Each structure stands twice: as structure tokens, then as C-alpha cells.
């Protein structure tokens, strides 16, 4: 059964939905509920159990802790202790703590992503966007969802098709937001570019949207651009800032001189601020000395 029940503010989900959202089997969910008293489901009039957002976050917490080496019993105890802390944390710290939990929109995206339901994924993204506003939509929905998608792909819980459908739907949705975003003609320009052989462009979409909210015009050079095309476009457009991105090591494996050449190009264009980010880039550059490119994963640094 895969029927979405109208949610209250805390969420109400059937066990099959919870299984889709967490990647745990229904048998494991029932076992953790009965053996460890981890969950507090309610019952509908027809006898079906329904679970809340809190229940789902607790399941995900135990799952993550168990993968870190804790026994299930230890993971449950740590999760319960964390729940107590969240209950008593002062109001002004709730937003900090909230970053460790997922919300109902992320759960629904995970459920629909499990079934590769493109229409529902788009509808949920649309609802979340209008509910949160762009800034919180990116930080509270898009980033947590993509992180979980990546985790499930890495753990082989999701197939390549499930991962690609979810990622492409998010990418296309962010593209539409950027296309419809209005900027002043005299706004400063920032160019975001994947490095050659880098195919993960979604992080750049997120960064550029965050810049647009600060009044910047943006241009994106998407996945795996041709060698030399980024430098050519920079020379033509003369942006104030350039964000270079590599989530993987592919750009540097394919061209060992790439970073050195880009740094020399940046040095010759000192009027432009160059930044390099992404897990692959940071890992590759950690023992390299760069003259003109700043390596960072901090949006605050690039905005400064």
C-alpha cells in the first residue's frame, strides 16, 4: 500500500511509507518499535499504525549510528538522549538543532524518489518552495534531500535510476527558479562553472541561487564543459567572481595540469575573485600551493 495520508503538523505516515522514507524494511521497523520502544505510533480507526516525523527521524538516527559502529541498543539509547536534549533546548537554539533533523517535505521526497514518481517529486518540491521561501527551501529541503539521496546511492540502497531521477528532478526545478529570478541590470556578475569532466552541477545551482538572493546576476557553465571554454567565457564576460566546482576527482585525473593552468589564468586576471569548491577539488588541492584561487566550501567566504 502506498497511500499518502493527509498530514498534521507532525506528519502521519503508514509503515510502507516509513519504509520508503528510511530505507528500512517493515520487519526492522516493527522490531525496533517492539524491542526497543523507539517509536510511538498512533492507530487509526481501522487499526493501521501511523508514524510521525519524530518517529522517522529517530529511525534514521538509529540507522546512522549503527553504521558508525554502535550496536542497535546503543544507537537507540543515544537517539533517545538526543530527543530529550531537543525537547529542552532553548528556543533560540532550535534552528541549530533543526539542522540535524529532516522535515515532512524531505520524507515525502524520499518516498516518491524511492518509486521514481516524477510528477509527485515536482509537486512536493513546488509545495515546499512556496511554503518555506527560497532561502529555507534550499537549506531545509533541497540540501538534506540530496545528502540523503547521495547516502543511499553510496550504500547501494538506491539504484542508479532512483538516484538519477531524484537528482535530475531537483536540478530542473532549480533551473526554473533561476530562470524566473529577476535581477537588476547593473547587478554584479558571478560565473559558476563545473570543471571539465565534472558532471555534478547541482551544488552550483544552489550556490548561485544564494548569490541571487544577495542581488547578484549569475551565469552557469554546466556539466563537463569543453577544455578552455570556461576561461574563454570568463575573458568575454569579465565577471566579478568565479566559482569553480568539482565534486569528484575526475577533472584532475583526466588533466593533471588543470588546476595549475587555472591558477595561472586566475593570476593573470587579478581583478576577478576566483574560488574553487567541492569535495573532489578540496581533497585534490589540500597539499597544493595556489597563487590566485581560493579553495573553500564556505558560502560566507565567497559572499564576502
CSV table of C-alpha atoms in Angstrom, one decimal:
chain,number,residue,atom,x,y,z
A,1,UNK,CA,0.0,0.0,0.0
A,2,UNK,CA,1.3,3.4,-0.9
A,3,UNK,CA,-1.4,5.9,0.1
A,4,UNK,CA,-0.4,9.3,1.4
A,5,UNK,CA,-2.4,10.2,4.5
A,6,UNK,CA,-3.2,13.9,5.0
A,7,UNK,CA,-0.6,15.1,7.4
A,8,UNK,CA,-0.9,17.1,10.6
A,9,UNK,CA,1.9,19.4,11.6
A,10,UNK,CA,3.9,16.5,12.9
A,11,UNK,CA,3.2,14.1,10.0
A,12,UNK,CA,1.3,10.9,9.8
A,13,UNK,CA,2.6,8.0,7.7
A,14,UNK,CA,1.8,4.4,7.1
A,15,UNK,CA,4.5,1.8,7.7
A,16,UNK,CA,5.2,1.3,4.0
A,17,UNK,CA,5.8,5.0,3.6
A,18,UNK,CA,8.1,4.9,6.6
A,19,UNK,CA,10.0,2.0,4.9
A,20,UNK,CA,10.3,4.0,1.7
A,21,UNK,CA,11.5,7.1,3.6
A,22,UNK,CA,14.1,5.4,5.8
A,23,UNK,CA,15.2,2.6,3.6
A,24,UNK,CA,14.4,0.2,6.4
A,25,UNK,CA,12.3,-2.9,5.9
A,26,UNK,CA,8.9,-3.1,7.6
A,27,UNK,CA,10.2,-6.0,9.6
A,28,UNK,CA,13.1,-4.0,11.0
A,29,UNK,CA,10.8,-1.0,11.8
A,30,UNK,CA,8.4,-3.3,13.8
A,31,UNK,CA,11.3,-5.0,15.5
A,32,UNK,CA,12.9,-1.7,16.7
A,33,UNK,CA,9.5,-0.4,17.8
A,34,UNK,CA,8.6,-3.5,19.8
A,35,UNK,CA,12.0,-4.5,21.2
A,36,UNK,CA,13.4,-1.1,22.0
A,37,UNK,CA,10.3,1.1,22.4
A,38,UNK,CA,11.9,3.5,19.9
A,39,UNK,CA,8.7,4.6,18.2
A,40,UNK,CA,5.3,5.9,19.4
A,41,UNK,CA,2.9,5.2,16.6
A,42,UNK,CA,-0.8,6.0,16.8
A,43,UNK,CA,-3.5,3.8,15.5
A,44,UNK,CA,-6.3,4.8,13.0
A,45,UNK,CA,-9.8,3.5,13.5
A,46,UNK,CA,-9.1,0.7,11.0
A,47,UNK,CA,-6.2,-0.4,13.2
A,48,UNK,CA,-3.3,0.8,11.0
A,49,UNK,CA,-0.3,2.2,12.7
A,50,UNK,CA,0.7,5.7,11.7
A,51,UNK,CA,4.1,7.3,12.4
A,52,UNK,CA,5.2,10.9,13.0
A,53,UNK,CA,8.1,12.9,11.7
A,54,UNK,CA,9.8,12.4,15.1
A,55,UNK,CA,9.5,8.6,14.6
A,56,UNK,CA,11.1,8.8,11.2
A,57,UNK,CA,13.9,11.0,12.4
A,58,UNK,CA,14.5,8.5,15.3
A,59,UNK,CA,14.7,5.6,12.8
A,60,UNK,CA,17.2,7.5,10.6
A,61,UNK,CA,19.3,8.4,13.7
A,62,UNK,CA,19.5,4.8,14.8
A,63,UNK,CA,20.3,3.7,11.3
A,64,UNK,CA,23.1,6.2,11.0
A,65,UNK,CA,24.6,5.4,14.4
A,66,UNK,CA,24.5,1.7,13.7
A,67,UNK,CA,26.5,2.3,10.6
A,68,UNK,CA,29.1,4.2,12.7
A,69,UNK,CA,29.7,1.0,14.7
A,70,UNK,CA,27.2,1.3,17.6
A,71,UNK,CA,25.0,-1.7,18.5
A,72,UNK,CA,21.3,-1.1,17.8
A,73,UNK,CA,20.7,-0.9,21.6
A,74,UNK,CA,23.4,1.8,22.0
A,75,UNK,CA,22.1,3.6,19.0
A,76,UNK,CA,18.6,3.6,20.4
A,77,UNK,CA,19.8,5.0,23.8
A,78,UNK,CA,21.8,7.7,22.1
A,79,UNK,CA,18.8,8.7,19.9
A,80,UNK,CA,16.5,8.8,23.0
A,81,UNK,CA,19.1,11.0,24.8
A,82,UNK,CA,19.3,13.3,21.8
A,83,UNK,CA,15.5,13.6,21.7
A,84,UNK,CA,15.5,14.7,25.4
A,85,UNK,CA,18.0,17.4,24.6
A,86,UNK,CA,15.9,18.6,21.7
A,87,UNK,CA,12.9,18.8,24.0
A,88,UNK,CA,14.6,21.1,26.5
A,89,UNK,CA,16.8,23.1,24.2
A,90,UNK,CA,16.1,26.9,24.4
A,91,UNK,CA,14.0,28.4,21.6
A,92,UNK,CA,16.9,30.5,20.3
A,93,UNK,CA,18.9,27.3,19.6
A,94,UNK,CA,16.1,25.3,17.9
A,95,UNK,CA,17.2,26.4,14.4
A,96,UNK,CA,20.7,25.0,15.1
A,97,UNK,CA,19.3,21.7,16.3
A,98,UNK,CA,16.8,21.6,13.5
A,99,UNK,CA,19.7,21.2,11.0
A,100,UNK,CA,20.2,17.7,12.4
A,101,UNK,CA,16.7,16.6,11.6
A,102,UNK,CA,14.6,16.1,8.4
A,103,UNK,CA,11.2,17.6,7.8
A,104,UNK,CA,8.0,16.2,6.3
A,105,UNK,CA,8.8,17.5,2.8
A,106,UNK,CA,12.1,15.7,2.8
A,107,UNK,CA,10.4,12.5,3.9
A,108,UNK,CA,7.8,12.7,1.1
A,109,UNK,CA,10.5,13.4,-1.4
A,110,UNK,CA,12.4,10.3,-0.2
A,111,UNK,CA,9.2,8.2,-0.5
A,112,UNK,CA,8.4,9.4,-4.0
A,113,UNK,CA,12.1,9.2,-5.0
A,114,UNK,CA,12.1,5.5,-4.0
A,115,UNK,CA,9.3,4.9,-6.6
A,116,UNK,CA,10.8,7.3,-9.1
A,117,UNK,CA,7.5,9.2,-9.2
A,118,UNK,CA,8.5,12.3,-11.2
A,119,UNK,CA,5.2,14.1,-11.0
A,120,UNK,CA,4.9,13.8,-7.3
A,121,UNK,CA,8.5,14.8,-6.8
A,122,UNK,CA,7.8,18.0,-8.7
A,123,UNK,CA,4.6,18.7,-6.8
A,124,UNK,CA,6.3,18.2,-3.4
A,125,UNK,CA,9.2,20.5,-4.4
A,126,UNK,CA,6.7,23.1,-5.5
A,127,UNK,CA,4.7,22.9,-2.3
A,128,UNK,CA,7.9,23.1,-0.2
A,129,UNK,CA,9.2,26.1,-2.2
A,130,UNK,CA,6.1,28.1,-1.6
A,131,UNK,CA,5.9,27.0,2.0
A,132,UNK,CA,9.5,27.8,3.0
A,133,UNK,CA,10.6,30.6,0.7
A,134,UNK,CA,13.7,30.2,-1.3
A,135,UNK,CA,16.4,30.5,1.4
A,136,UNK,CA,14.9,27.9,3.8
A,137,UNK,CA,13.8,25.7,0.8
A,138,UNK,CA,17.4,25.3,-0.1
A,139,UNK,CA,18.8,24.7,3.4
A,140,UNK,CA,15.9,22.7,4.9
A,141,UNK,CA,14.7,20.7,1.9
A,142,UNK,CA,17.0,20.6,-1.1
A,143,UNK,CA,20.3,20.1,0.7
A,144,UNK,CA,19.1,17.5,3.2
A,145,UNK,CA,17.2,15.6,0.5
A,146,UNK,CA,20.3,15.5,-1.8
A,147,UNK,CA,22.5,14.4,1.0
A,148,UNK,CA,20.2,11.5,1.8
A,149,UNK,CA,20.0,10.6,-1.9
A,150,UNK,CA,23.8,10.5,-2.1
A,151,UNK,CA,24.0,8.4,1.1
A,152,UNK,CA,21.5,5.9,-0.3
A,153,UNK,CA,23.4,5.7,-3.5
A,154,UNK,CA,26.7,5.2,-1.7
A,155,UNK,CA,25.2,2.5,0.4
A,156,UNK,CA,23.7,0.9,-2.7
A,157,UNK,CA,20.2,1.2,-1.1
A,158,UNK,CA,19.1,3.1,-4.2
A,159,UNK,CA,19.7,2.1,-7.8
A,160,UNK,CA,21.3,4.4,-10.3
A,161,UNK,CA,17.9,5.0,-11.8
A,162,UNK,CA,16.4,6.1,-8.4
A,163,UNK,CA,19.4,8.4,-7.8
A,164,UNK,CA,19.4,9.9,-11.3
A,165,UNK,CA,15.6,10.6,-11.4
A,166,UNK,CA,15.6,12.3,-8.0
A,167,UNK,CA,18.7,14.4,-8.8
A,168,UNK,CA,17.5,15.4,-12.3
A,169,UNK,CA,14.1,16.5,-10.9
A,170,UNK,CA,15.8,18.7,-8.3
A,171,UNK,CA,18.2,20.1,-10.9
A,172,UNK,CA,15.5,21.0,-13.3
A,173,UNK,CA,13.4,22.6,-10.6
A,174,UNK,CA,16.3,24.8,-9.5
A,175,UNK,CA,17.0,25.7,-13.1
A,176,UNK,CA,13.4,27.0,-13.4
A,177,UNK,CA,13.8,29.1,-10.3
A,178,UNK,CA,17.0,30.6,-11.6
A,179,UNK,CA,15.4,31.4,-15.0
A,180,UNK,CA,12.5,33.2,-13.4
A,181,UNK,CA,14.6,35.1,-10.8
A,182,UNK,CA,14.7,38.9,-11.6
A,183,UNK,CA,18.0,40.8,-11.2
A,184,UNK,CA,18.9,44.4,-11.8
A,185,UNK,CA,20.8,45.1,-15.0
A,186,UNK,CA,23.6,46.8,-13.1
A,187,UNK,CA,24.0,43.9,-10.6
A,188,UNK,CA,27.5,42.4,-10.2
A,189,UNK,CA,28.1,39.2,-12.2
A,190,UNK,CA,29.2,35.9,-10.8
A,191,UNK,CA,30.0,32.9,-13.0
A,192,UNK,CA,29.7,29.4,-11.7
A,193,UNK,CA,31.4,26.6,-13.7
A,194,UNK,CA,31.9,22.9,-13.4
A,195,UNK,CA,35.4,21.9,-14.3
A,196,UNK,CA,35.9,19.7,-17.4
A,197,UNK,CA,34.8,16.1,-16.8
A,198,UNK,CA,32.8,17.2,-13.7
A,199,UNK,CA,29.1,16.2,-14.1
A,200,UNK,CA,27.6,17.3,-10.8
A,201,UNK,CA,26.2,20.8,-11.4
A,202,UNK,CA,23.5,20.9,-8.7
A,203,UNK,CA,25.9,22.4,-6.0
A,204,UNK,CA,26.5,25.3,-8.3
A,205,UNK,CA,22.8,25.9,-8.9
A,206,UNK,CA,22.3,26.1,-5.1
A,207,UNK,CA,25.3,28.5,-4.6
A,208,UNK,CA,24.2,30.7,-7.5
A,209,UNK,CA,20.7,31.0,-6.1
A,210,UNK,CA,22.1,32.0,-2.8
A,211,UNK,CA,24.1,34.7,-4.6
A,212,UNK,CA,21.0,35.8,-6.5
A,213,UNK,CA,19.2,36.4,-3.2
A,214,UNK,CA,22.0,38.8,-2.3
A,215,UNK,CA,21.5,40.8,-5.5
A,216,UNK,CA,23.9,39.1,-7.9
A,217,UNK,CA,23.4,38.2,-11.6
A,218,UNK,CA,24.6,34.7,-12.3
A,219,UNK,CA,25.7,32.6,-15.2
A,220,UNK,CA,26.2,28.8,-15.0
A,221,UNK,CA,28.6,26.7,-17.1
A,222,UNK,CA,27.0,23.3,-16.7
A,223,UNK,CA,28.3,19.7,-16.5
A,224,UNK,CA,31.5,18.7,-18.2
A,225,UNK,CA,32.4,21.8,-20.2
A,226,UNK,CA,34.9,21.6,-23.0
A,227,UNK,CA,38.5,22.3,-22.1
A,228,UNK,CA,39.3,26.0,-22.3
A,229,UNK,CA,35.6,27.1,-22.6
A,230,UNK,CA,35.4,28.3,-19.0
A,231,UNK,CA,38.5,30.6,-19.5
A,232,UNK,CA,37.1,31.8,-22.8
A,233,UNK,CA,33.7,32.8,-21.3
A,234,UNK,CA,35.4,34.5,-18.3
A,235,UNK,CA,37.5,36.5,-20.7
A,236,UNK,CA,34.4,37.6,-22.6
A,237,UNK,CA,32.1,38.4,-19.7
A,238,UNK,CA,34.6,39.7,-17.1
A,239,UNK,CA,32.6,38.6,-14.0
A,240,UNK,CA,33.4,40.0,-10.6
A,241,UNK,CA,33.6,36.5,-9.1
A,242,UNK,CA,34.1,32.9,-10.4
A,243,UNK,CA,33.1,29.8,-8.6
A,244,UNK,CA,34.8,26.6,-9.9
A,245,UNK,CA,33.4,23.3,-8.8
A,246,UNK,CA,34.5,19.7,-8.7
A,247,UNK,CA,32.6,17.2,-6.5
A,248,UNK,CA,34.7,14.3,-7.9
A,249,UNK,CA,38.4,13.8,-8.8
A,250,UNK,CA,37.5,13.2,-12.5
A,251,UNK,CA,38.7,16.7,-13.7
A,252,UNK,CA,42.1,16.2,-12.2
A,253,UNK,CA,42.5,12.6,-13.1
A,254,UNK,CA,41.8,13.5,-16.7
A,255,UNK,CA,44.0,16.6,-16.8
A,256,UNK,CA,46.8,16.6,-14.1
A,257,UNK,CA,47.8,20.2,-15.1
A,258,UNK,CA,44.2,21.5,-14.9
A,259,UNK,CA,44.5,23.2,-11.5
A,260,UNK,CA,47.9,24.7,-12.2
A,261,UNK,CA,46.7,26.1,-15.5
A,262,UNK,CA,43.6,27.6,-13.9
A,263,UNK,CA,45.6,29.2,-11.2
A,264,UNK,CA,47.9,30.8,-13.7
A,265,UNK,CA,44.8,32.1,-15.6
A,266,UNK,CA,43.4,33.5,-12.3
A,267,UNK,CA,46.7,35.1,-11.6
A,268,UNK,CA,46.5,36.9,-14.9
A,269,UNK,CA,43.0,38.2,-14.1
A,270,UNK,CA,43.6,39.6,-10.6
A,271,UNK,CA,40.6,41.9,-10.9
A,272,UNK,CA,38.4,38.8,-10.6
A,273,UNK,CA,38.0,36.7,-7.4
A,274,UNK,CA,38.4,33.0,-8.1
A,275,UNK,CA,37.1,30.3,-5.8
A,276,UNK,CA,37.3,26.5,-6.0
A,277,UNK,CA,35.0,24.2,-4.1
A,278,UNK,CA,33.5,20.7,-4.0
A,279,UNK,CA,34.7,17.6,-2.2
A,280,UNK,CA,36.9,16.5,-5.0
A,281,UNK,CA,38.5,19.8,-5.5
A,282,UNK,CA,39.2,20.4,-1.8
A,283,UNK,CA,40.7,16.9,-1.5
A,284,UNK,CA,42.9,17.3,-4.5
A,285,UNK,CA,44.1,20.9,-3.6
A,286,UNK,CA,44.8,20.3,0.1
A,287,UNK,CA,48.5,19.8,-0.4
A,288,UNK,CA,48.8,22.3,-3.4
A,289,UNK,CA,50.0,25.9,-3.2
A,290,UNK,CA,47.8,28.1,-5.2
A,291,UNK,CA,48.6,31.7,-6.1
A,292,UNK,CA,45.3,33.2,-7.1
A,293,UNK,CA,42.5,30.7,-6.5
A,294,UNK,CA,41.0,30.4,-3.0
A,295,UNK,CA,39.8,26.9,-2.1
A,296,UNK,CA,36.7,26.9,0.1
A,297,UNK,CA,33.4,25.3,0.8
A,298,UNK,CA,32.1,28.3,2.6
A,299,UNK,CA,29.3,30.4,1.0
A,300,UNK,CA,30.0,33.1,3.6
A,301,UNK,CA,33.6,33.4,2.3
A,302,UNK,CA,32.6,33.7,-1.3
A,303,UNK,CA,29.9,36.2,-0.5
A,304,UNK,CA,32.3,38.5,1.4
